[in-house]
Short mmCIF file of C-alpha atoms in Angstrom, two decimals:
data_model
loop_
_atom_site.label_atom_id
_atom_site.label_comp_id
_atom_site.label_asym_id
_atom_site.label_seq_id
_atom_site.Cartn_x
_atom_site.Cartn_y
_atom_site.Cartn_z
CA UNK A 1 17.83 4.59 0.79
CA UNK A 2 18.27 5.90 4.43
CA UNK A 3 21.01 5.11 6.73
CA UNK A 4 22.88 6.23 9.96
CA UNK A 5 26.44 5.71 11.25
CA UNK A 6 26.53 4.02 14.96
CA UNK A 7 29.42 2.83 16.67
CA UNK A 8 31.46 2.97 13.29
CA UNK A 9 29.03 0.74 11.68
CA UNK A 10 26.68 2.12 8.79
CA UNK A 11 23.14 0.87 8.84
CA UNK A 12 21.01 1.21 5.76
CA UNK A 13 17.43 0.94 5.19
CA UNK A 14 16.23 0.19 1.65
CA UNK A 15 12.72 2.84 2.09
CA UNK A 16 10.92 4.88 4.29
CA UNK A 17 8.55 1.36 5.07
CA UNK A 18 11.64 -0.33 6.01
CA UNK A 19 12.83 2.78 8.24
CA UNK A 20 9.84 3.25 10.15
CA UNK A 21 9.48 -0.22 11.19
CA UNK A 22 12.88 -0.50 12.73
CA UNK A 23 12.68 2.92 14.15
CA UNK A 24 9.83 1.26 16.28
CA UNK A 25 10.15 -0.01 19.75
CA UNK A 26 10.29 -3.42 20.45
CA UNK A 27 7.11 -5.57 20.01
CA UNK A 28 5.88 -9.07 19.83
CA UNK A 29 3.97 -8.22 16.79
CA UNK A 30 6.22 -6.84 14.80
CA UNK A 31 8.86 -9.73 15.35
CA UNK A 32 6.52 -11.78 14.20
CA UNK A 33 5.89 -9.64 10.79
CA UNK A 34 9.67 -10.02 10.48
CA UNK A 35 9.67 -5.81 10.17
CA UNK A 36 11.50 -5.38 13.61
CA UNK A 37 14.94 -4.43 14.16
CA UNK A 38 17.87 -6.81 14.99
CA UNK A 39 18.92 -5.21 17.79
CA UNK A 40 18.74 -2.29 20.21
CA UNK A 41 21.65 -0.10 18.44
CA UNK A 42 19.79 -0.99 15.01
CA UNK A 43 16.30 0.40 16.49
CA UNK A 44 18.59 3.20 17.36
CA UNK A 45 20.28 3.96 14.04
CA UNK A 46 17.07 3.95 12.33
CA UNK A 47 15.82 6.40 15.04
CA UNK A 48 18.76 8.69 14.13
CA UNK A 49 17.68 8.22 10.34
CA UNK A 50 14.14 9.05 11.20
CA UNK A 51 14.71 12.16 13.13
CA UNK A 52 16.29 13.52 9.56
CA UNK A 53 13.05 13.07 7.14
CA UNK A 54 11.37 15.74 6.28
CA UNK A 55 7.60 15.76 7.46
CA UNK A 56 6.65 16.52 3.56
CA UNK A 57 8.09 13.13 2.48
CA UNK A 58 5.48 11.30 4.02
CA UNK A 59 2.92 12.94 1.20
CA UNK A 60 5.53 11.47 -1.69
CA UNK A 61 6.67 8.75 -0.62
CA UNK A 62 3.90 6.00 0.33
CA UNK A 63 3.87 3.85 3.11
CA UNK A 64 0.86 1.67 1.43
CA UNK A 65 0.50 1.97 -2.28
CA UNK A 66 -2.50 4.99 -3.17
CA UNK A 67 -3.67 2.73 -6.22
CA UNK A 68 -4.12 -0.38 -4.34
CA UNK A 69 -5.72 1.40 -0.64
CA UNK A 70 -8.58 3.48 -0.14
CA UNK A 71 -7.35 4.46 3.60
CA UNK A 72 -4.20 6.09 1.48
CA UNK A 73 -6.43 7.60 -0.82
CA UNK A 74 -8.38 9.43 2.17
CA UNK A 75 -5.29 10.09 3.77
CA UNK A 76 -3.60 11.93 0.62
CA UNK A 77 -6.87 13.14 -0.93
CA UNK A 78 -8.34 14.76 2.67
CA UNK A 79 -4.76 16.30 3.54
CA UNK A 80 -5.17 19.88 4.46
CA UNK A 81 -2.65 21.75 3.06
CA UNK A 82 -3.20 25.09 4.89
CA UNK A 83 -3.47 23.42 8.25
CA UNK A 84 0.30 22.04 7.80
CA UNK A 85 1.84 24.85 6.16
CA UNK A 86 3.02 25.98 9.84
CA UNK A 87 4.95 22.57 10.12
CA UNK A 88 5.79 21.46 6.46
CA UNK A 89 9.45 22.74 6.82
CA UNK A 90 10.29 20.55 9.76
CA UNK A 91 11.65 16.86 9.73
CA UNK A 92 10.19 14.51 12.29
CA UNK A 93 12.98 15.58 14.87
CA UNK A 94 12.51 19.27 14.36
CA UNK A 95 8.65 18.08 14.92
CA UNK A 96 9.49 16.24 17.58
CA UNK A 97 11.31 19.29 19.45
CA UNK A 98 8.20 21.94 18.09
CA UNK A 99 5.51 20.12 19.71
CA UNK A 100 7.30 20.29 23.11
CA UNK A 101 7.70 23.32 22.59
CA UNK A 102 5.96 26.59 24.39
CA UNK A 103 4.91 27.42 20.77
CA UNK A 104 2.66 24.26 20.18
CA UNK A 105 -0.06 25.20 23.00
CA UNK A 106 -3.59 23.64 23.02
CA UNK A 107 -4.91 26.41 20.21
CA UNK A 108 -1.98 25.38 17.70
CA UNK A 109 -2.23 21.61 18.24
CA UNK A 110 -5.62 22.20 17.20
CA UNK A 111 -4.96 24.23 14.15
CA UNK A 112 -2.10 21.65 12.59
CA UNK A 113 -4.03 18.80 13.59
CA UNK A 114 -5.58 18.40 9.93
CA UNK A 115 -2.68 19.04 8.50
CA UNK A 116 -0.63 16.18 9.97
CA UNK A 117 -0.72 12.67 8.40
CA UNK A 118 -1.19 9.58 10.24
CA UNK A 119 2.36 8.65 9.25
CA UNK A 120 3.87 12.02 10.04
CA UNK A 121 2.49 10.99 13.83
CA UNK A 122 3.52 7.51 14.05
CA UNK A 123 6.91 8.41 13.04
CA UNK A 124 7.49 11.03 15.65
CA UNK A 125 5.88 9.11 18.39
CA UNK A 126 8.90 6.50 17.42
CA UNK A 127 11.44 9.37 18.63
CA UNK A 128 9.52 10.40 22.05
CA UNK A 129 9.93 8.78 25.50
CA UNK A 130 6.68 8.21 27.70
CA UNK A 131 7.06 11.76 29.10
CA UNK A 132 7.13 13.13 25.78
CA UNK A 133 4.02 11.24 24.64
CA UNK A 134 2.35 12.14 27.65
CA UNK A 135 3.08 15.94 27.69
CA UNK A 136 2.12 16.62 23.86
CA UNK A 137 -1.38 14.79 24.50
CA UNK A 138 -2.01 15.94 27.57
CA UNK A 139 -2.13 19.43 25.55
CA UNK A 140 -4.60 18.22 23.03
CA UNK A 141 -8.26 19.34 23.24
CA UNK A 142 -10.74 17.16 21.83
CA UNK A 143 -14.51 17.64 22.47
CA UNK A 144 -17.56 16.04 21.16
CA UNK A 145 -21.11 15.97 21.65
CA UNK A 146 -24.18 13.91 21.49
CA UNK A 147 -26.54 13.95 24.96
CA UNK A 148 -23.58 15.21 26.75
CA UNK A 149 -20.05 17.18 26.59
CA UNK A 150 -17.10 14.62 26.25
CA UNK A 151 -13.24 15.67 26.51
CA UNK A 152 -13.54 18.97 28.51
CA UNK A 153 -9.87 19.68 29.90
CA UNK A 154 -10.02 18.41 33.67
CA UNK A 155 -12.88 15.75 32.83
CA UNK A 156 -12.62 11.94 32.10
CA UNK A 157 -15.67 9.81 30.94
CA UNK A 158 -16.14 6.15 31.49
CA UNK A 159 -18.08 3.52 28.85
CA UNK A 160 -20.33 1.63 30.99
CA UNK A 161 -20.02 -2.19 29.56
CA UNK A 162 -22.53 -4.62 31.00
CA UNK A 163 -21.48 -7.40 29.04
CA UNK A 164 -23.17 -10.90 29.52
CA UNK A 165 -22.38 -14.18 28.15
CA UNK A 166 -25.74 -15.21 27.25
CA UNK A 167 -27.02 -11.49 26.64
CA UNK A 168 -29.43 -12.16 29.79
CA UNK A 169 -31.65 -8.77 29.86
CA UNK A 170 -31.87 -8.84 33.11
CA UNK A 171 -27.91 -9.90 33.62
CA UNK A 172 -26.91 -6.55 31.51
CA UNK A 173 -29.76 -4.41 33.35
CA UNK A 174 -28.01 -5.15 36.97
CA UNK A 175 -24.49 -4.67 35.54
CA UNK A 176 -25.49 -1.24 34.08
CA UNK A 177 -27.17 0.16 37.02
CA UNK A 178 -24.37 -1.06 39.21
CA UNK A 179 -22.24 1.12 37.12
CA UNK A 180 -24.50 4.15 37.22
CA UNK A 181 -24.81 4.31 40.95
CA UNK A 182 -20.90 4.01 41.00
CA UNK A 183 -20.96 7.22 38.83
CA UNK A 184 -20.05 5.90 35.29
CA UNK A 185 -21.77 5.56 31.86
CA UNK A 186 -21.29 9.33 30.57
CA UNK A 187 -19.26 7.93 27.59
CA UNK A 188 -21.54 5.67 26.63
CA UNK A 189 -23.78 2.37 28.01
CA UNK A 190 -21.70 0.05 25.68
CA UNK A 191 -23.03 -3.48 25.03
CA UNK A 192 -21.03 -6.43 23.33
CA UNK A 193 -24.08 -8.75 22.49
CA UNK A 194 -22.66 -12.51 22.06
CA UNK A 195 -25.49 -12.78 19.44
CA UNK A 196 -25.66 -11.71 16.47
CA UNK A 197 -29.94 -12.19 16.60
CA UNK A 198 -31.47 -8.93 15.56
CA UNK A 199 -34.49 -9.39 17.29
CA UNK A 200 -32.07 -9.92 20.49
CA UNK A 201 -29.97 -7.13 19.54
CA UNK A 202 -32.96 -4.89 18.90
CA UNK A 203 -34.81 -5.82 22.75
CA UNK A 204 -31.10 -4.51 23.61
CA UNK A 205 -31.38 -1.19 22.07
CA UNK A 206 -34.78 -1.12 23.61
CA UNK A 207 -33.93 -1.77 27.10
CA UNK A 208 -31.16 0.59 27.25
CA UNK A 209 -33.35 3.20 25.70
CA UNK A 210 -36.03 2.52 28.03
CA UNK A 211 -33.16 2.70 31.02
CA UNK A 212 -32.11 6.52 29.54
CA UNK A 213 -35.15 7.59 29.00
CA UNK A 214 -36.60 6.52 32.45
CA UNK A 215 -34.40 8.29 34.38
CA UNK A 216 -33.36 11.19 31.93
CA UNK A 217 -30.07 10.17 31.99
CA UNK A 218 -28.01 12.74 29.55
CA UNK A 219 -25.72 9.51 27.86
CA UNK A 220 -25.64 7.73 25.02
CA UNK A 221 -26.03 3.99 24.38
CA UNK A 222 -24.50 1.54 21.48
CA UNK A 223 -25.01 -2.38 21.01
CA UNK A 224 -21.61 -2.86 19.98
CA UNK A 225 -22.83 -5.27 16.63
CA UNK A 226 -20.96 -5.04 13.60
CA UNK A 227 -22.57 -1.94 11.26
CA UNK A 228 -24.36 -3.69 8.75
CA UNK A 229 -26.22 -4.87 11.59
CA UNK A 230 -27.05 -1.62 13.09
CA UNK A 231 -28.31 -0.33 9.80
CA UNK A 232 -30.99 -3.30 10.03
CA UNK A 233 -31.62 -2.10 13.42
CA UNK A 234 -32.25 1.89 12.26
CA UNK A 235 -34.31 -0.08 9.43
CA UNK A 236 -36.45 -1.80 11.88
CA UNK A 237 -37.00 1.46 14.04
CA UNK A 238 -34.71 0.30 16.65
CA UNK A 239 -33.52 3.29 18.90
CA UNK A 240 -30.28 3.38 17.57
CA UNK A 241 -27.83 6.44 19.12
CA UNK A 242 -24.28 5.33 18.02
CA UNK A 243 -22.84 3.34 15.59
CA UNK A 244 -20.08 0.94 16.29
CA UNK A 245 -17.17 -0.46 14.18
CA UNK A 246 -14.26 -1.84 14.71
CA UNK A 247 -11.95 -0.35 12.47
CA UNK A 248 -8.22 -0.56 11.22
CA UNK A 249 -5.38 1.22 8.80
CA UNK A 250 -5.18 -0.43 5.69
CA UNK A 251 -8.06 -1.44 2.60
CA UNK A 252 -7.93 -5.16 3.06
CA UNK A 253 -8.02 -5.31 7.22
CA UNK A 254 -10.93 -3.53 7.03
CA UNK A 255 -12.69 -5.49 4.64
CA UNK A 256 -11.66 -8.69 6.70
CA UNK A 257 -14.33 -6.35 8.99
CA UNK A 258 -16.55 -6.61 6.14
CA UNK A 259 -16.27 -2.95 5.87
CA UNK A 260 -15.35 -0.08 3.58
CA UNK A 261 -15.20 3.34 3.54
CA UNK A 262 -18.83 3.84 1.51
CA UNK A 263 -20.07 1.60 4.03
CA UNK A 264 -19.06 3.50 7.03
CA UNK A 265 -20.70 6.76 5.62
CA UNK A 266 -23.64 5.11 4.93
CA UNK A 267 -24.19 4.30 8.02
CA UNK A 268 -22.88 7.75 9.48
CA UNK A 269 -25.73 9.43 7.29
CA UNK A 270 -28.50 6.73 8.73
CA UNK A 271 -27.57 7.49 12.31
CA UNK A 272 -27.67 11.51 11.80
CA UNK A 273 -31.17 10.90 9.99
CA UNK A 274 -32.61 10.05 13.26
CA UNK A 275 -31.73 12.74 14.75
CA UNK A 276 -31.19 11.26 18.24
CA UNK A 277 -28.90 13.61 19.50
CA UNK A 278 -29.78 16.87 22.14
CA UNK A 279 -26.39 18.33 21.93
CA UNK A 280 -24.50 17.60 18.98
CA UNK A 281 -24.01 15.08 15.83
CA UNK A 282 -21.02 12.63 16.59
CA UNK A 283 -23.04 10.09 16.23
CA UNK A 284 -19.89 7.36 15.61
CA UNK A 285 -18.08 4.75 17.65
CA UNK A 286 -15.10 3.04 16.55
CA UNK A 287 -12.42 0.82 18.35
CA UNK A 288 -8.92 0.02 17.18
CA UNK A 289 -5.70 -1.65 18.44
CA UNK A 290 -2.65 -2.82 17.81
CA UNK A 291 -2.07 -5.92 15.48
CA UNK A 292 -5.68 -6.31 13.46
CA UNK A 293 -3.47 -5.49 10.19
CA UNK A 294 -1.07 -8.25 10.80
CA UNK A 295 -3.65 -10.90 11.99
CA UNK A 296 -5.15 -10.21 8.96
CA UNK A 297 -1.99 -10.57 6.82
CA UNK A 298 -3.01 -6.74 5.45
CA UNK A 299 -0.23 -4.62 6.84
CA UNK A 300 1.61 -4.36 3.34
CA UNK A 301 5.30 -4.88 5.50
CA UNK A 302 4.20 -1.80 7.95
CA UNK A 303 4.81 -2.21 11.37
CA UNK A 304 2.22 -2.12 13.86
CA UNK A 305 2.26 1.05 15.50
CA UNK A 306 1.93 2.75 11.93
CA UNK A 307 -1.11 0.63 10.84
CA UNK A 308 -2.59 1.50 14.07
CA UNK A 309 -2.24 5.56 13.17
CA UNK A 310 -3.64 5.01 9.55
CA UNK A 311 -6.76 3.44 11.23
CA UNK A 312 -7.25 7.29 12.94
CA UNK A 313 -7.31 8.32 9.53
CA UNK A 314 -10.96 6.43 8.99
CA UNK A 315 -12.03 7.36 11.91
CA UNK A 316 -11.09 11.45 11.67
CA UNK A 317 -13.30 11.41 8.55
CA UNK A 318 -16.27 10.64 10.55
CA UNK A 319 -16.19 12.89 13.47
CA UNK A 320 -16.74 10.32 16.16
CA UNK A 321 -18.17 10.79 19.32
CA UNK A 322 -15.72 7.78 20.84
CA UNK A 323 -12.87 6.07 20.06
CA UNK A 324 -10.76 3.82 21.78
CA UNK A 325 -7.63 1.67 21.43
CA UNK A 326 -8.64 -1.44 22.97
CA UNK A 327 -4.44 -1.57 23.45
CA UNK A 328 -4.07 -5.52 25.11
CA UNK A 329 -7.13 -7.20 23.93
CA UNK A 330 -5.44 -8.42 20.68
CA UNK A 331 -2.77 -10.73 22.58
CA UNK A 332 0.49 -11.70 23.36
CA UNK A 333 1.64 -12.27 19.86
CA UNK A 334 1.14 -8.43 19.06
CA UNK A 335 2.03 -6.89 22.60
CA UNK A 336 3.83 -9.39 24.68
CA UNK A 337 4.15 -7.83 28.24
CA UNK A 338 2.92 -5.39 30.36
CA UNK A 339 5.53 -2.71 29.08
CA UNK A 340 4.45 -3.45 25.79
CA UNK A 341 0.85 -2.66 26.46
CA UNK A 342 1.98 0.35 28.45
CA UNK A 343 4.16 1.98 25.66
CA UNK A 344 1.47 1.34 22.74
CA UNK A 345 -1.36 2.53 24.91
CA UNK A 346 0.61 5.51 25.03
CA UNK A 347 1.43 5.92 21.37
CA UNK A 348 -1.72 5.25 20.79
CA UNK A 349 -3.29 7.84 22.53
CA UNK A 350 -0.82 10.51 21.19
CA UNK A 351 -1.17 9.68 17.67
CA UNK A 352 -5.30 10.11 18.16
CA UNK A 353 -5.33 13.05 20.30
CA UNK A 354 -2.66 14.84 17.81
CA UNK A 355 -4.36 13.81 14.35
CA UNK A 356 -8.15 15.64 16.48
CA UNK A 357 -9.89 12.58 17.90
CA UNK A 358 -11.48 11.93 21.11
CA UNK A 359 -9.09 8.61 22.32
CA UNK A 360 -9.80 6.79 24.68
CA UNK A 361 -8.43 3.24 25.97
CA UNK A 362 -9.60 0.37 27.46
CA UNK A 363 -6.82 -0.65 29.56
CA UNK A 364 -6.67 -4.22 29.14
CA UNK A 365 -4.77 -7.67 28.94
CA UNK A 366 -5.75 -11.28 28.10
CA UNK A 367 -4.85 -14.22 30.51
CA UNK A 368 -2.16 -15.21 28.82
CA UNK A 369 -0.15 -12.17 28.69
CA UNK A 370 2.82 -11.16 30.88
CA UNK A 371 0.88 -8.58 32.12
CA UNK A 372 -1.82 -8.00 35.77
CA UNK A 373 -3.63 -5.78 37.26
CA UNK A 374 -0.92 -3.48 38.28
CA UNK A 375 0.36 -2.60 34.69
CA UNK A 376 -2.98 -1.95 34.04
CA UNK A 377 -2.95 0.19 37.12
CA UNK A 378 0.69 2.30 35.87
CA UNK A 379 -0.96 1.98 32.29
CA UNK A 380 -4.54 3.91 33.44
CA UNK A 381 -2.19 6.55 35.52
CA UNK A 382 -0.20 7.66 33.03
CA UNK A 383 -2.68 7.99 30.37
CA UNK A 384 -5.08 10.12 32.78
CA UNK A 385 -2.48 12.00 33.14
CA UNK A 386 -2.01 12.71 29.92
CA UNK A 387 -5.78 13.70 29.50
CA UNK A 388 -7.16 10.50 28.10
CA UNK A 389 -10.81 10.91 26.99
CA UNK A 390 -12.28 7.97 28.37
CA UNK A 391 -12.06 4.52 30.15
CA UNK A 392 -14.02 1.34 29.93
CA UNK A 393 -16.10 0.35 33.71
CA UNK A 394 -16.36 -3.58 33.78
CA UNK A 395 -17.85 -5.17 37.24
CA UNK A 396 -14.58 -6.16 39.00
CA UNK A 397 -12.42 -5.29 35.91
CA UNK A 398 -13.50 -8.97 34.33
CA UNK A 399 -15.74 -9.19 31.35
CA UNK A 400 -17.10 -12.12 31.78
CA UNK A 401 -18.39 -12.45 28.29
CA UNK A 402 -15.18 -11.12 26.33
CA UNK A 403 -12.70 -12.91 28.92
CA UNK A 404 -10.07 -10.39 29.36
CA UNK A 405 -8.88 -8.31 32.34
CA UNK A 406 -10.07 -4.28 32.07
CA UNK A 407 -10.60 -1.50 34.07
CA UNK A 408 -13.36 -1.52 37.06
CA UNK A 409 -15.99 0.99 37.89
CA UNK A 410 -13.57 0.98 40.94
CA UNK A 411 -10.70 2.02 39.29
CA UNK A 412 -12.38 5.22 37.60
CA UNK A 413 -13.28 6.34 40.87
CA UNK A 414 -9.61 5.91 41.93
CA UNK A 415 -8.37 7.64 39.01
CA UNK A 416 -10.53 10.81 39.64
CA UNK A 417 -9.75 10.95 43.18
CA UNK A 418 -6.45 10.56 42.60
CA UNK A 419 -6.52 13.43 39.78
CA UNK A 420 -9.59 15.28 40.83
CA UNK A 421 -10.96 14.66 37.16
CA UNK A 422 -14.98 15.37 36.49
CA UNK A 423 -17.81 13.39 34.91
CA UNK A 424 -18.97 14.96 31.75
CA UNK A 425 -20.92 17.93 32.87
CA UNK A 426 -24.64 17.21 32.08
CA UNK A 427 -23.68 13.96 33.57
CA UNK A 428 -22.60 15.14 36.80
CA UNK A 429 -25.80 16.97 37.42
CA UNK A 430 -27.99 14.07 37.23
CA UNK A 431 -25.84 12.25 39.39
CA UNK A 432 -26.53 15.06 42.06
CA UNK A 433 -30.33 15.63 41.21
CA UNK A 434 -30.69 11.17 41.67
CA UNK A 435 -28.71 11.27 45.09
CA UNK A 436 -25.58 9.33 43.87
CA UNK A 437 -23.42 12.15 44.09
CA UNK A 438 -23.06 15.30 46.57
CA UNK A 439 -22.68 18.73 45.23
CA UNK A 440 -18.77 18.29 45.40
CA UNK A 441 -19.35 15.08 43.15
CA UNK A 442 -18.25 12.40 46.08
CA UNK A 443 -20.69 8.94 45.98
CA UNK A 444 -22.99 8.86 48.38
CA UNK A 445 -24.27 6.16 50.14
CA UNK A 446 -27.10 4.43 48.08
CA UNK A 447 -30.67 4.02 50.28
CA UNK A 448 -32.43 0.60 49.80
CA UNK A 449 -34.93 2.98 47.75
CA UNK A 450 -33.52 4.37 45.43
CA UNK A 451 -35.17 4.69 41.98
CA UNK A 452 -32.28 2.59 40.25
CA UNK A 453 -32.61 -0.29 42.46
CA UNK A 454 -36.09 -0.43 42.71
CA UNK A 455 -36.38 -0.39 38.68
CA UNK A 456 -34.00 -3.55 38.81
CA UNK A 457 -36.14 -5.43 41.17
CA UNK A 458 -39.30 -4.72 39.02
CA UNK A 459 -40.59 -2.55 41.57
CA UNK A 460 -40.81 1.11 39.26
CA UNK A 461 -43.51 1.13 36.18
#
């Protein structure tokens, strides 16, 4: 039992479940799980409540039962006990007040980040403004590695996505060399196939490898197909570099993926077999958000935010290359309005950066939403800011194929202007060397003959 005294009136809450959903800010989503507080001075008692838990609780006292949830079980089992010893005296608001501190630099984020639980994160990101979220991320360091060097301080990647609705080769070729000669892809050339076909799926992983290849561009690609499909691709001698899956926090969402944890590592260990990568082995891709536990009914009475945390868990024990929070995609019945998707895109890129992943966000909304283009705007801002990893680069900032509202090639250039923020640095060389870029990494204008558009008009062997 927890409780806290506010304007003479006790509030209790019956477990540390109970606690941590009311402690959250408000959200569509968790309304409609029936987990959200009653009211504002409620959200705030519970806050108060929070702020006294000891960090070391969250190891005894079990959001999502260990016997019944393999996500627990890698949470518990994996815990590094070293790596928190620096922190395991503190409650969440004595954590809250450490990692603002001068003390918690880049070096000892880095060293603790092992050591804190999913849980232990969401529940301190429930205490923290947007500054504070902003501040602590913005001194994570995350870097990865597989053609190129992702999540270098003062550097922001973008994930080209070429999406088509009828996965028209020639459709996805234009929209990804549109994005290169507007200076993004160096996170990855990302397709969503709307087929599941893996003879279509496999010309995709051709034609993108052809693309790279070409033009020795030092990226990555994934066809964004659900796992067990990619491992019938690697089968097949398709030239697989990344594998994708969406992922979330509990046992049963993720096998509403069709996915498990043995899964997942098989296909981790067929991807590294191939040996596809020139700088390093993060050879994983997984996206996340907000909500997939409750759609799902798999959330075991946890709120949102804290399912959404647990999912970094899976992902952590991979060693992605890529992650993102695809924060508005799910709907208005998880994240209502704009400042909905603005405050969980924030969380969520605190709680990844702080447990050691390399978050990233596609800034996004559906059509229905009480959202536009400028929250999406405030949202992309603020999370540059706070050193987000990477963005997603849609043509016009509308996938056409998906049908939601994202972030445009346009906007990344914005963002680095705005921020003076660098392509990935093997990257930004060949963007020099092939003319799309001068030596102070500005776009330059684009000749009728250059290599890229004459390969789209069939014109380069």
């Amino acid at each position: 039992m927890y409780q806290a005294t506010l304007s003479r009136r006790s509030y209790r809450f019956s477990d540390l479940r109970q606690l941590m959903a009311k402690a959250s800010p408000a959200r569509s989503g968790d309304y409609l799980a029936e987990v959200a507080a009653d009211s504002a001075e409620e959200r705030m008692a519970a806050r108060i409540a929070l702020a006294e838990v000891p960090l070391k609780t969250f190891l005894q006292q079990l959001l999502v039962p260990y016997e019944q949830d393999e996500v627990t079980r890698l949470i518990i089992d994996s815990h590094d006990a070293l790596a928190f010893a620096p922190i395991s005296h503190l409650t969440v608001g004595d954590f809250r007040d450490w990692l603002l501190s001068e003390q918690a630099d880049s070096a000892m984020l880095a060293q603790v980040a092992t050591g804190i639980t999913p849980e232990m994160a969401a529940a301190v990101s429930k205490l923290m403004r947007n500054q504070d979220l902003i501040l602590v991320a913005k001194k994570c360091r995350v870097i990865t590695r597989f053609r190129n060097t992702i999540g270098l301080p003062g550097h922001l990647s973008v994930r080209l996505q070429p999406n088509h609705p009828t996965d028209s080769l020639q459709g996805i070729a234009a929209s990804m060399l549109d994005g290169l000669l507007y200076g993004s892809g160096d996170a990855v050339v990302g397709i969503n196939p709307a087929s599941d076909s893996l003879p279509l799926l496999e010309k995709l992983n051709h034609m993108l490898d052809d693309v790279i290849q070409r033009f020795a561009i030092p990226t990555q690609s994934c066809v964004l197909t659900h796992v067990t499909n990619t491992l019938r691709l690697i089968e097949r001698g398709a030239p697989v570099d990344l594998v994708f899956q969406s992922i979330a926090g509990t046992e049963a969402a993720n096998a509403g993926f069709g996915i498990n944890l043995a899964l997942l590592a098989e296909a981790q260990q067929a991807a590294l077999s191939l040996n596809r990568g020139t700088l390093g082995n993060n050879v994983m891709y997984f996206e996340t958000g907000q909500g997939s536990c409750l759609s799902s009914n798999a959330h075991h009475g946890v709120d949102q935010q804290t399912c959404e945390a647990r999912a970094y868990a899976v992902a952590r024990h991979f060693s992605p290359l890529l992650i993102n929070t695809v924060v508005g995609f799910i709907g208005p019945e998880y994240l209502y309005d704009g400042k909905q998707i603005i405050r969980a895109g924030l969380e969520d890129h605190f709680c990844g950066k702080l447990l050691g992943l390399p978050l990233g966000c596609d800034v996004c909304y559906t059509n229905h939403a009480e959202a536009d283009q400028d929250d999406m705007d405030t949202l992309l801002t603020l999370l540059a800011t706070a050193g987000l990893t990477f963005l997603i680069g849609v043509p016009g900032a509308d996938d056409i194929m998906l049908n939601y509202q994202s972030t445009s090639f346009h906007d990344a250039l914005y963002i680095r202007e705005l921020l003076g923020l660098k392509h990935a640095p093997e990257f930004a060389d060949w963007l020099t060397k092939m003319h799309i870029t001068d030596d102070l990494g500005r776009l330059r204008d684009t000749a009728a003959n250059h290599p890229l558009l004459l390969a789209l008009q069939g014109e380069q062997p």
